[in-house]
mmCIF file of C-alpha atoms in Angstrom:
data_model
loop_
_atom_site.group_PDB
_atom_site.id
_atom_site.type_symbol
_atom_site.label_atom_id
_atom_site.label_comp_id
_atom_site.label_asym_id
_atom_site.label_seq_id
_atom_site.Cartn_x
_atom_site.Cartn_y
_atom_site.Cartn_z
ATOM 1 C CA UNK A 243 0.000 0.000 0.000
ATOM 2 C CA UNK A 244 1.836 3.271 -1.077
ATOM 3 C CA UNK A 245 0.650 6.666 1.465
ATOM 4 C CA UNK A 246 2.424 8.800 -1.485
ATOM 5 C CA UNK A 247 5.518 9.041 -0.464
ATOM 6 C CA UNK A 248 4.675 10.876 2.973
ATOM 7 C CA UNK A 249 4.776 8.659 6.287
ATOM 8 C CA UNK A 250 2.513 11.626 8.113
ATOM 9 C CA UNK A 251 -0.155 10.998 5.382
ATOM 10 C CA UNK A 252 -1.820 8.264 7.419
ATOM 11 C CA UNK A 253 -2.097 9.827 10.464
ATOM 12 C CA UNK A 254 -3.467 13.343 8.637
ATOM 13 C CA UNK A 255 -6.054 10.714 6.720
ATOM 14 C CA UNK A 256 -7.022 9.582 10.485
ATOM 15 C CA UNK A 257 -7.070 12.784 12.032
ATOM 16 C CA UNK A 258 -9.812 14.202 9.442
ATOM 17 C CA UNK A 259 -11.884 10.709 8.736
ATOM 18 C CA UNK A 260 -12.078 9.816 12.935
ATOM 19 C CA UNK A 261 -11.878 12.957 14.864
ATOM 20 C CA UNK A 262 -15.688 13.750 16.407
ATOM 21 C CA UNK A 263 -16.905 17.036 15.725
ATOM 22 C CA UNK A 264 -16.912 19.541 18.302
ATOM 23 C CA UNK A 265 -20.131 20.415 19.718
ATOM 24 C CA UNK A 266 -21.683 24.076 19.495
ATOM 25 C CA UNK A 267 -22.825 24.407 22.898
ATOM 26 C CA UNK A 268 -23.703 27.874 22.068
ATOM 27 C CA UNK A 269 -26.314 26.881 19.555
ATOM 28 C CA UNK A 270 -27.597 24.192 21.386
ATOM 29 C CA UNK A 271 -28.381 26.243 24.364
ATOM 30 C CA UNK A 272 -30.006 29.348 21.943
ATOM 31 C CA UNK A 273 -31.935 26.278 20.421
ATOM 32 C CA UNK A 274 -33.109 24.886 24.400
ATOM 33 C CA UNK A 275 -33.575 28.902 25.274
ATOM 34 C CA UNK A 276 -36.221 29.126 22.912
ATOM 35 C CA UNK A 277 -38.046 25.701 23.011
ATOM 36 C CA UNK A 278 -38.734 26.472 26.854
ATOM 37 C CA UNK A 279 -39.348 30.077 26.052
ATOM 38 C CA UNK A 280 -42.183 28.236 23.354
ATOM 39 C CA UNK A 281 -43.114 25.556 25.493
ATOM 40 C CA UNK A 282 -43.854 27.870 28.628
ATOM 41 C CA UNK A 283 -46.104 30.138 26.293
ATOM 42 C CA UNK A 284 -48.394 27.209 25.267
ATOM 43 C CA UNK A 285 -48.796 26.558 28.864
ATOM 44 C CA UNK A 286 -49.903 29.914 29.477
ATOM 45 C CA UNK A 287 -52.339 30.049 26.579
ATOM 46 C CA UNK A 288 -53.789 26.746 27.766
ATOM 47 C CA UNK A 289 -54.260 27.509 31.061
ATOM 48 C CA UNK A 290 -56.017 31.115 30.065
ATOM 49 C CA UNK A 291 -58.550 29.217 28.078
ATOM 50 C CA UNK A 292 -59.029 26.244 30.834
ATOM 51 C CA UNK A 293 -59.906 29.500 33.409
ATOM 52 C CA UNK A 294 -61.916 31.622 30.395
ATOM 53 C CA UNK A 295 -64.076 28.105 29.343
ATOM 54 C CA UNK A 296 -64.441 27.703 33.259
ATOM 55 C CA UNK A 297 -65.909 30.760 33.971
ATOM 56 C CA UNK A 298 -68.124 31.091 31.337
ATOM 57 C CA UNK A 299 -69.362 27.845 32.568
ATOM 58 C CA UNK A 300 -69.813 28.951 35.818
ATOM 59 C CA UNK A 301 -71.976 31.935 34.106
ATOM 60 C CA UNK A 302 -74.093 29.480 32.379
ATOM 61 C CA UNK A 303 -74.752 27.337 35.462
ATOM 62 C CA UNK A 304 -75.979 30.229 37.250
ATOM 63 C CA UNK A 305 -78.342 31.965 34.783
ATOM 64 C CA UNK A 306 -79.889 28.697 34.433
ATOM 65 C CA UNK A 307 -80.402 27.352 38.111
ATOM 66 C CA UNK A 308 -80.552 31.211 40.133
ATOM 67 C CA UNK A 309 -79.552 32.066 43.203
ATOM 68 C CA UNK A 310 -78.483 29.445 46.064
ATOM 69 C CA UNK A 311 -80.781 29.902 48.822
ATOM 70 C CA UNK A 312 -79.896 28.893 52.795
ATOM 71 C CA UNK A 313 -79.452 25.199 53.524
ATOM 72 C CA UNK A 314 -78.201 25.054 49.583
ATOM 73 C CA UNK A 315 -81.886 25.236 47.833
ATOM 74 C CA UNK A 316 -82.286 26.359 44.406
ATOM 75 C CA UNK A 317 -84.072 29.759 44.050
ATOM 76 C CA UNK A 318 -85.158 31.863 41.119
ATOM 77 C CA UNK A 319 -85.247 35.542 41.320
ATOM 78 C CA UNK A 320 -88.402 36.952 43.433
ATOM 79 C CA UNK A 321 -91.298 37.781 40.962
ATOM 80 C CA UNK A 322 -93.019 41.882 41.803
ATOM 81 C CA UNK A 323 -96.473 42.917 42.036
ATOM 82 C CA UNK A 324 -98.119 46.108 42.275
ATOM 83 C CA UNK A 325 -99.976 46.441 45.612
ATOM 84 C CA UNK A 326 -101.854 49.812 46.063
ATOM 85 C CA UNK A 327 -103.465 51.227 49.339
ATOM 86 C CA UNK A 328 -106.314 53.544 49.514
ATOM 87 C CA UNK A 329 -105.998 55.774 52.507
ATOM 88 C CA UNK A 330 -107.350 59.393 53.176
ATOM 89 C CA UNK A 331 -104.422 60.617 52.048
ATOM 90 C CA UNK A 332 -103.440 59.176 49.066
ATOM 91 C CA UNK A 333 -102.999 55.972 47.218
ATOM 92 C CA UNK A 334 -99.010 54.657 47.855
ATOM 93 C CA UNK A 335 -97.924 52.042 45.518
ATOM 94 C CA UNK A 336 -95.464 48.521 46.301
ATOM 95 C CA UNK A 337 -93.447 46.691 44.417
ATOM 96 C CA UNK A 338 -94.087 43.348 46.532
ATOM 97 C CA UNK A 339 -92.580 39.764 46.627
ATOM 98 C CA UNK A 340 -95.477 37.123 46.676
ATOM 99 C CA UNK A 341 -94.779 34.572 49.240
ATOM 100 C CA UNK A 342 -97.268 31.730 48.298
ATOM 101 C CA UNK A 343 -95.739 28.487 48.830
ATOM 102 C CA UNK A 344 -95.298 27.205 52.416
ATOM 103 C CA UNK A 345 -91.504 27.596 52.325
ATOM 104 C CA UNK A 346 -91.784 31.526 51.008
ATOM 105 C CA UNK A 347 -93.610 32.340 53.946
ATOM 106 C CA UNK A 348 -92.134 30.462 56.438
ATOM 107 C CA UNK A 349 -88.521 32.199 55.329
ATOM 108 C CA UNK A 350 -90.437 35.792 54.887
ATOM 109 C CA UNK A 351 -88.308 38.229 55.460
ATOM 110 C CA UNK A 352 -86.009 36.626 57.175
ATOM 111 C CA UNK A 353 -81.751 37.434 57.661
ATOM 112 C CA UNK A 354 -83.069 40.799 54.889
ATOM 113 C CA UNK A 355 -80.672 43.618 56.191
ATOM 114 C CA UNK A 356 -83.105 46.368 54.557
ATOM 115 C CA UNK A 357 -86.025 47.171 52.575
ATOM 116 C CA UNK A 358 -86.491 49.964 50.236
ATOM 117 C CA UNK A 359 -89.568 52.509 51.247
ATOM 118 C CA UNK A 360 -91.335 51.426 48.488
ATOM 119 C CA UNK A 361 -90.750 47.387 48.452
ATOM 120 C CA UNK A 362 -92.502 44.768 50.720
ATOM 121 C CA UNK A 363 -93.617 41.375 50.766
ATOM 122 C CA UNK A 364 -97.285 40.141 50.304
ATOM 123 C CA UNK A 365 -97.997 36.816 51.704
ATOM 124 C CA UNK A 366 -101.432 35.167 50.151
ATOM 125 C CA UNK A 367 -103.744 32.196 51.335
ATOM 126 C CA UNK A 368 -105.979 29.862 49.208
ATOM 127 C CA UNK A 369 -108.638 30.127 51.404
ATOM 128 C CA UNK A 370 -109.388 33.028 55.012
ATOM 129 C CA UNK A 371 -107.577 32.106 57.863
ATOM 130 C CA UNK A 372 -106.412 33.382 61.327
ATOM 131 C CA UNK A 373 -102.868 34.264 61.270
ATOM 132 C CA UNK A 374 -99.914 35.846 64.028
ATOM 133 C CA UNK A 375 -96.655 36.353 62.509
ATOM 134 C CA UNK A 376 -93.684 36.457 64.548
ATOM 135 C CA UNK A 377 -90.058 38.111 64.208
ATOM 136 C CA UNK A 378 -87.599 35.010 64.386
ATOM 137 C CA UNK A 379 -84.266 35.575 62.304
ATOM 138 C CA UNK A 380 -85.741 38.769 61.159
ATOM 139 C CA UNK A 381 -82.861 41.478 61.386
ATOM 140 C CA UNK A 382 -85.574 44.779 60.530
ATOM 141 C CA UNK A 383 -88.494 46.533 62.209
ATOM 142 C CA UNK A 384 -91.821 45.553 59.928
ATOM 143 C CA UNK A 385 -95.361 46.645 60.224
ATOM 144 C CA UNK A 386 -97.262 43.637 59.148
ATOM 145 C CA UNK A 387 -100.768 44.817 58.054
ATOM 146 C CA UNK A 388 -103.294 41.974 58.177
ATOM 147 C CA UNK A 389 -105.908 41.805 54.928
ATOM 148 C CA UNK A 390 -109.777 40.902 55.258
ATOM 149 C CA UNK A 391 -110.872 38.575 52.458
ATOM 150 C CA UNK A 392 -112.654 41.671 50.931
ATOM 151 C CA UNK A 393 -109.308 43.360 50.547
ATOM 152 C CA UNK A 394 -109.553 46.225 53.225
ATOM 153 C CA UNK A 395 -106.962 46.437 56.724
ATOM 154 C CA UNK A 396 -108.022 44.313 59.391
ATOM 155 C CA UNK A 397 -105.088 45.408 61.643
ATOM 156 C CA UNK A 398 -101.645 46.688 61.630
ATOM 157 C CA UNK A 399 -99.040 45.726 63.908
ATOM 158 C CA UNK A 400 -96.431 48.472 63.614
ATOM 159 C CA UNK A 401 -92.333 48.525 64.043
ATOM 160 C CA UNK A 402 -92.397 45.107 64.800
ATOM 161 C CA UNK A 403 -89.421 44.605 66.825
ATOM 162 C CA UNK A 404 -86.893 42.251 64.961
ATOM 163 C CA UNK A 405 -85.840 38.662 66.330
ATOM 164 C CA UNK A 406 -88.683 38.950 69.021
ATOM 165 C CA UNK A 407 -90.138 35.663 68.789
ATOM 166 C CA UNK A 408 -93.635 37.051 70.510
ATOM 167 C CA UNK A 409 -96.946 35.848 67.676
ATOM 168 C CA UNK A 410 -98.542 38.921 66.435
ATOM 169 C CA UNK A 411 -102.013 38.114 65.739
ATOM 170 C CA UNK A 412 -104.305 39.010 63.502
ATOM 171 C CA UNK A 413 -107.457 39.423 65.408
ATOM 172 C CA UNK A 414 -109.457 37.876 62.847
ATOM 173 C CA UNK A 415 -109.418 36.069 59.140
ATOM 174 C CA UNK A 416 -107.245 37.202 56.873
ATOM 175 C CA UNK A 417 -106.944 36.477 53.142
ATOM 176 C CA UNK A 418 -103.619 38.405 52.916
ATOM 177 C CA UNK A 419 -100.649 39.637 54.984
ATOM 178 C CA UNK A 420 -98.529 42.434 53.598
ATOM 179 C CA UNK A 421 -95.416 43.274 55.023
ATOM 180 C CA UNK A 422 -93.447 46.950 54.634
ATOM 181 C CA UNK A 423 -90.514 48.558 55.993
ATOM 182 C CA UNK A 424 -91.222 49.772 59.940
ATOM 183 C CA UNK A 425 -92.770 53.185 59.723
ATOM 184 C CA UNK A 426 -93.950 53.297 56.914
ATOM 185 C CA UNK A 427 -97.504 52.673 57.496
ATOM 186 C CA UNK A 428 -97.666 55.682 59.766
ATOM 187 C CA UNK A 429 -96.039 57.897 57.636
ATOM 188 C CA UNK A 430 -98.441 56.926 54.821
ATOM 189 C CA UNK A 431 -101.081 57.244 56.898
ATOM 190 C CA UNK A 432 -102.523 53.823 56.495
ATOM 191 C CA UNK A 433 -105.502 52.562 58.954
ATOM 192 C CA UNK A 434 -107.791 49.594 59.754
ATOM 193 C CA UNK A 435 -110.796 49.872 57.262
ATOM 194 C CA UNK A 436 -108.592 51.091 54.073
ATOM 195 C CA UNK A 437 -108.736 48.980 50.974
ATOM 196 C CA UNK A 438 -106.003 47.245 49.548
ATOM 197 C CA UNK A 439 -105.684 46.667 45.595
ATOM 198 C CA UNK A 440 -104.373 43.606 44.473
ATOM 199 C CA UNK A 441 -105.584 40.697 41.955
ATOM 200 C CA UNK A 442 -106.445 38.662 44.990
ATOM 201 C CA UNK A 443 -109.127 40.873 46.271
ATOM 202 C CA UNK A 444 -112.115 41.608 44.860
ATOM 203 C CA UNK A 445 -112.413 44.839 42.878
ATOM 204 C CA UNK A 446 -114.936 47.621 44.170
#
């Protein structure tokens, strides 16, 4: 085998054929810079959409079911009805909650921390009935103006003292109990005798 005439010439062949290449470490780490720097952005875009397609599942949930209510039952929002009262000095107008069902009147009022001037709560029976109301877990003065059947005042218990658990009676059968802020029957000038308007008395 001839190395042309040079004995160096096989070690030169060697060197360049065997010799390993000497890494770019400078590269490499610009190259593992930026897949983190890519890597860490995808994790931030994924968790941003995980928390945006949570909430707006969380706003779905709760325009569908409505409010939580104590002891974790489902509520919807109250419904309001006009109630009017004819006194000798004028005819005041409510926006009322109806509390119809057995569990809206035995909650009432309660744990409310105010009530607008012109806001209340009318509670309505199926059929005339004696009634006394009490103050349990209620955190606001009320008056509490008992209803005839033929829609006019029967009584009025006035600034009902809150969380006295004393029953408040109504003297009588009522077809309706209407509840306002504490006060505000006196300042109306509401009495026993006026007429209260409201689908579930008779008109006249």
């Amino acid at each position: 085998m001839s190395w042309c005439g040079s004995r160096e010439a096989p070690r030169a062949w060697w060197s360049r054929r065997s010799r390993p290449a000497t890494p770019d470490f400078r590269r490499l780490g610009a190259e593992a810079s930026l897949t983190r720097g890519w890597l860490s952005t995808r994790c931030r875009v994924a968790e941003r959409m995980i928390d945006r397609r949570a909430l707006l599942a969380a706003l779905a949930l709760g325009s569908c079911v409505g409010a939580v209510g104590a002891g974790g039952a489902v509520s919807a929002a109250p419904r309001l009805e006009t109630v009017e009262i004819v006194t000798s000095r004028g005819r005041p107008r409510f926006q009322v909650e109806i509390a119809a069902t057995r569990a809206e009147q035995a909650r009432g009022l309660m744990f409310r921390k105010s009530l607008a001037p012109d806001r209340g709560m009318l509670f309505i029976y199926k059929q005339p009935q004696p009634a006394a109301y009490w103050m349990k877990n209620t955190l606001i003065p009320l008056d509490i103006i008992y209803i005839r059947p033929d829609g006019t005042i029967l009584s009025i218990v006035r600034n009902a003292r809150p969380q006295d658990e004393t029953p408040l009676p109504s003297g009588g059968l009522v077809l309706g109990v209407l509840e306002l802020a504490g006060g505000r029957a006196a300042q109306l000038g509401v009495l026993p005798g006026d007429r209260v308007l409201h689908r579930i008395f008779p008109k006249g």
